[in-house]
Short mmCIF file of C-alpha atoms in Angstrom, two decimals:
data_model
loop_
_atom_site.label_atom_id
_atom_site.label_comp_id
_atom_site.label_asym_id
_atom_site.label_seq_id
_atom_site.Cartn_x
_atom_site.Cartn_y
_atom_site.Cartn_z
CA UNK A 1 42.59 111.39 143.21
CA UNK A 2 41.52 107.53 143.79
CA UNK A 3 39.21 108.17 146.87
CA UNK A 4 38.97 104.74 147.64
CA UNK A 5 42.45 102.51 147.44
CA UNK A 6 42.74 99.09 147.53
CA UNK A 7 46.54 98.97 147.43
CA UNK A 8 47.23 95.11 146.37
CA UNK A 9 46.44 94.72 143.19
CA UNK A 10 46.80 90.87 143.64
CA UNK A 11 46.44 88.02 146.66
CA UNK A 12 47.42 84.60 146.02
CA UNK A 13 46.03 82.21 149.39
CA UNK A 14 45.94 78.88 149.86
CA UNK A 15 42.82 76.58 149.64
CA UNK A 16 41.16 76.47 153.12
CA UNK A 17 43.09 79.00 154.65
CA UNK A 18 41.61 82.79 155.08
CA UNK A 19 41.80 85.63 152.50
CA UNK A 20 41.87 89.19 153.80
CA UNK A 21 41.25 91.97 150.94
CA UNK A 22 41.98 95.40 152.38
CA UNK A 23 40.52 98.89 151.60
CA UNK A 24 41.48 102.27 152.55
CA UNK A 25 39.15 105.52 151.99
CA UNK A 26 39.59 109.29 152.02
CA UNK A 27 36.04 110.57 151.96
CA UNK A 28 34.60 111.06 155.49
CA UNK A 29 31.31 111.56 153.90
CA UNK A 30 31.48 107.72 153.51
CA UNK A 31 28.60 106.00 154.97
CA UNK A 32 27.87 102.74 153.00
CA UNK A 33 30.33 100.11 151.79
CA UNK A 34 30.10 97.44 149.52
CA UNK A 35 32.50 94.21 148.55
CA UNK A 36 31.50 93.34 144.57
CA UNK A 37 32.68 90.36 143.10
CA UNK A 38 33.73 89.93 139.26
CA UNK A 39 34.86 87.10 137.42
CA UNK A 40 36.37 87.41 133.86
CA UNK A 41 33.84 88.20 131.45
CA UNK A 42 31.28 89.26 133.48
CA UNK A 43 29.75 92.12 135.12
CA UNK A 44 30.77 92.62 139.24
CA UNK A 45 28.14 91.44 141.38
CA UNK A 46 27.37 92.09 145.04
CA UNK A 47 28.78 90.27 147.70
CA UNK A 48 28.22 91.96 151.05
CA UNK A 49 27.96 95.40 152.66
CA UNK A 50 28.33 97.39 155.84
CA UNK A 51 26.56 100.41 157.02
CA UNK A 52 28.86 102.86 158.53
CA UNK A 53 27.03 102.18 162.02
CA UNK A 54 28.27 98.88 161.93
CA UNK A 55 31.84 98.03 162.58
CA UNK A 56 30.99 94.36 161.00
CA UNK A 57 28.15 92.26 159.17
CA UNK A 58 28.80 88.85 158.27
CA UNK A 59 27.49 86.04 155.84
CA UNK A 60 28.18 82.84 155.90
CA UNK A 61 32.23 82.84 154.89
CA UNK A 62 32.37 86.32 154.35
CA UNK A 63 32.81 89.17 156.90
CA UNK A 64 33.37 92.69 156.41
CA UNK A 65 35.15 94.89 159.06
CA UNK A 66 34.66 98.46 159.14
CA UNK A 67 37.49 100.71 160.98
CA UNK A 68 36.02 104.01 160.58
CA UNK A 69 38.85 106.39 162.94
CA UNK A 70 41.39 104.35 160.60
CA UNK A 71 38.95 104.72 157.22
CA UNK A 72 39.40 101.30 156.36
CA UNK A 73 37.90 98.43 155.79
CA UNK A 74 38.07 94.65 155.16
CA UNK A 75 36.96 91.49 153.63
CA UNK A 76 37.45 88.01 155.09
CA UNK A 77 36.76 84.88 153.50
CA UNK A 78 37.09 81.70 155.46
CA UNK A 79 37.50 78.97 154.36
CA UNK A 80 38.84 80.38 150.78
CA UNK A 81 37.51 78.13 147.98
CA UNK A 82 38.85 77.94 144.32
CA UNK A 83 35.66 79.16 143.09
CA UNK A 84 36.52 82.53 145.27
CA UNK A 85 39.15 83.24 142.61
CA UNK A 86 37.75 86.93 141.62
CA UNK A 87 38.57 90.49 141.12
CA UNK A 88 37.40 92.15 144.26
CA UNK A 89 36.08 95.46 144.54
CA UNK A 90 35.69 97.76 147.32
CA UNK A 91 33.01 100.55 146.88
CA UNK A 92 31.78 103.37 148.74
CA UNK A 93 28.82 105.47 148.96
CA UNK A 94 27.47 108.49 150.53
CA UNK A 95 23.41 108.37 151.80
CA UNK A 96 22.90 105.02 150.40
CA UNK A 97 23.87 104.75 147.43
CA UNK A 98 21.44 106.19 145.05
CA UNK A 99 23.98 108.74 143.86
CA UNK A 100 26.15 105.38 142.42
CA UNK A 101 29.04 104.21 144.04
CA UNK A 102 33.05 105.17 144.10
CA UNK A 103 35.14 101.87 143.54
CA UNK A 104 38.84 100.73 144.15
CA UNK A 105 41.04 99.44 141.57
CA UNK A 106 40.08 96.02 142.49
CA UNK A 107 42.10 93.02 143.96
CA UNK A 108 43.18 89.76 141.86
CA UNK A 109 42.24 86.83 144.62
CA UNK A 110 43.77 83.47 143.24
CA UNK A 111 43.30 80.87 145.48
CA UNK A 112 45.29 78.07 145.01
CA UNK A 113 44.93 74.33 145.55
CA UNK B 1 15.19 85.84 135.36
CA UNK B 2 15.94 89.79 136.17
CA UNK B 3 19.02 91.14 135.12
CA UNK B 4 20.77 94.15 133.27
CA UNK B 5 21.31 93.16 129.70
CA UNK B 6 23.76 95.30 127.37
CA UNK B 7 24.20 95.09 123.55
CA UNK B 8 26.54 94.48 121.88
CA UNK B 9 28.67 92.54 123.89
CA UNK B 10 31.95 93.08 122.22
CA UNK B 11 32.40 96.22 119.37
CA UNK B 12 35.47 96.75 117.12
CA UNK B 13 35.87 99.67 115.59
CA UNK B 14 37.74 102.39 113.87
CA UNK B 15 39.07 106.15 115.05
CA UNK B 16 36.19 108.47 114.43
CA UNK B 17 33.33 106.01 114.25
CA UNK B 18 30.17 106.25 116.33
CA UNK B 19 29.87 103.94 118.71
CA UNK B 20 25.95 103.17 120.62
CA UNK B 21 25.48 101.07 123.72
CA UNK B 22 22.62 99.93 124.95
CA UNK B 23 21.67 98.97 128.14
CA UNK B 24 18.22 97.14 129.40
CA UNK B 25 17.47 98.00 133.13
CA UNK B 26 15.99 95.75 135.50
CA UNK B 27 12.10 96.44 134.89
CA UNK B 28 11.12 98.57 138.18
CA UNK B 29 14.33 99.92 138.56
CA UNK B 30 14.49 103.80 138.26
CA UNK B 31 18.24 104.62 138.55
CA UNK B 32 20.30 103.67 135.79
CA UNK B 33 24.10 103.80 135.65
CA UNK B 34 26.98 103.47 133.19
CA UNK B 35 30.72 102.63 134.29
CA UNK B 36 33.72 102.27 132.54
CA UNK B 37 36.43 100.02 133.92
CA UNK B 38 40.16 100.45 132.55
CA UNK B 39 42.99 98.82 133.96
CA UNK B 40 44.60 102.26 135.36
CA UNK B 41 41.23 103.58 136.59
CA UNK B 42 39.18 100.84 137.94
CA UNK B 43 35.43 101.38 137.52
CA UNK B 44 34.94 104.98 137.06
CA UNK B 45 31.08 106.63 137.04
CA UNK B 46 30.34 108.00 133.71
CA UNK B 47 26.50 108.96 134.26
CA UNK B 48 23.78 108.34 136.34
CA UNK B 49 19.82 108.90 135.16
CA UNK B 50 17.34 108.51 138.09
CA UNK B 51 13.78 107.96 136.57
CA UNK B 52 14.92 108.69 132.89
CA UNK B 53 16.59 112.31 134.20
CA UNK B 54 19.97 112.86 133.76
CA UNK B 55 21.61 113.85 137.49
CA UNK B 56 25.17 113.25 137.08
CA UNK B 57 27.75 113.12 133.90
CA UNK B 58 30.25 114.56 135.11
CA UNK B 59 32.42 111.51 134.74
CA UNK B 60 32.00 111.94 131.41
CA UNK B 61 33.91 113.79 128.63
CA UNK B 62 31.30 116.01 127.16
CA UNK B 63 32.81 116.57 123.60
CA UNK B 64 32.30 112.99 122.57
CA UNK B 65 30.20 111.39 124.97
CA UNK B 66 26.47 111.52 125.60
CA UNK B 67 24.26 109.60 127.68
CA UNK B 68 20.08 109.20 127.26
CA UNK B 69 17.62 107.11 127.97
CA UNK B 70 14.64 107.24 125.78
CA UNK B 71 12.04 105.31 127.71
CA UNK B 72 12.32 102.92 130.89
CA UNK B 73 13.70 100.51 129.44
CA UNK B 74 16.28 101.17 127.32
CA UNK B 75 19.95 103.55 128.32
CA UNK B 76 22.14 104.64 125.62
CA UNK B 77 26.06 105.55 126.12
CA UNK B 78 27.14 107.16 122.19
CA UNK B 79 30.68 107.70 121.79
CA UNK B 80 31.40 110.06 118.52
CA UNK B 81 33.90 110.13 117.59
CA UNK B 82 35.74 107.18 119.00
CA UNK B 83 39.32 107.29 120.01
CA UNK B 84 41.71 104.39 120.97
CA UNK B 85 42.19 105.71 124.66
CA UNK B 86 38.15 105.29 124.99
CA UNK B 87 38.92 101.33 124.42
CA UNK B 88 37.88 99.24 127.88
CA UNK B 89 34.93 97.34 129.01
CA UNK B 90 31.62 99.72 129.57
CA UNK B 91 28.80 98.69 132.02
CA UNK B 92 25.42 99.63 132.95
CA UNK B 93 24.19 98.82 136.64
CA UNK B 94 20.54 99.80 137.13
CA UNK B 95 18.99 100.31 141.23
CA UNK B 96 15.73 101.04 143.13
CA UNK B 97 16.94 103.74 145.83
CA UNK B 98 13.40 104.19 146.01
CA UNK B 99 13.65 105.76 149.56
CA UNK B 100 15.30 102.24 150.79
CA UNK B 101 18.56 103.35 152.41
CA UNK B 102 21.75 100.93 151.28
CA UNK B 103 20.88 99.28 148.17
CA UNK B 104 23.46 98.08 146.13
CA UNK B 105 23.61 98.09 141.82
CA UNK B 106 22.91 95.44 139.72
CA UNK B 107 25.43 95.29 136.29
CA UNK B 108 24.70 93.77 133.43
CA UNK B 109 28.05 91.68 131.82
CA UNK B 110 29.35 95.00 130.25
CA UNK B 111 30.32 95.83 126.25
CA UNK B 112 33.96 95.29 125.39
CA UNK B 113 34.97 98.27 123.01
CA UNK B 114 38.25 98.14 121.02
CA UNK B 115 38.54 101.79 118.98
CA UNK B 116 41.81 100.95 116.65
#
């Protein structure tokens, strides 16, 4: 029972143009969520996060939106650059973190030229 | 330079051999964790050791699968005896939830393990 979905297992966007990643969640208990990056070879690493009292936090091209009614959230990358090609992962948390975090399958962004 | 390093990188081996990863946590970080990432799972929570103690393996199969970590520095995943389905990439992410709400886990570049 995947408690946190990321339903497109691959996003193909143009250079320059924006890149949505989208995440759905079934645990209320939810309070922290986190966008990790990972490129081939390599272990994810962090990209951004949103507290659950947020409904967004941004950083420089990246923005995360938080719908909690709808349990989803978002990642938004603007402008999309070919370095952004990744595997994307959505994680969740409940009181911070501590007790490690549940992830999505992950999303394939290629971003094309 | 602080980062999670894992040994061995890659590891081939055979049904029904022992198989040891190690993991080096950030020095000062006291929670340690191991994922294993699969193409129809994702990155699923094996273990979790906050200040050396074990808190959470219930992502783990028990009858082959252990988890310790012997000092501060150094986590050990064993698998014995290996099986193919156990094959994927295996990584270690080590945090400081030291009473700081929302921090997030580092990972270290994972071991690949074939079992054929």
């Amino acid at each position: 029972d995947q408690q946190v979905k990321q339903n497109s297992p691959s996003l193909s966007v143009q250079e320059g143009r924006i890149s949505i990643l989208n995440c759905d969640y079934t645990n209320s208990m939810f309070d922290y969520f986190l966008w990790y990056k990972k490129y081939p070879a390599e272990g994810p690493t962090f990209l951004i996060s949103i507290s659950s009292i947020k409904d967004k936090n941004e950083d420089g091209r990246f923005t995360v939106f938080l719908n909690k009614s709808a349990k989803h959230l978002s990642l938004h990358i603007v402008p999309s650059q070919p370095g952004d090609s990744a595997v994307y992962f959505c994680a969740a948390s409940i009181g911070g973190g501590a007790d490690g975090l549940t992830f999505g399958k992950g999303t394939h962004l290629i971003i094309q030229p | 330079d602080a980062r999670v390093t894992q040994t061995p990188r890659h590891k081939v081996t055979e049904m029904g051999q022992e198989v040891t990863m190690r993991c080096q946590p950030i020095l000062g970080h006291n929670t340690v964790f191991w994922y294993r990432q699969t193409m129809m799972q994702g990155l699923e929570l094996l273990a979790y050791f906050r200040n050396r103690a074990p808190l959470d393996d219930s992502g783990m199969p028990k009858d082959r699968f252990s988890a310790e970590m012997p000092d501060a520095t150094l986590a050990t995943l064993k698998i014995q005896p290996s099986e193919p389905r156990d094959s994927a990439v295996y990584f270690c992410a080590s945090g400081s939830p030291t009473g700081v709400l929302n921090t997030e886990a580092f990972f270290g570049q994972g071991t690949r393990l074939t079992v054929v």
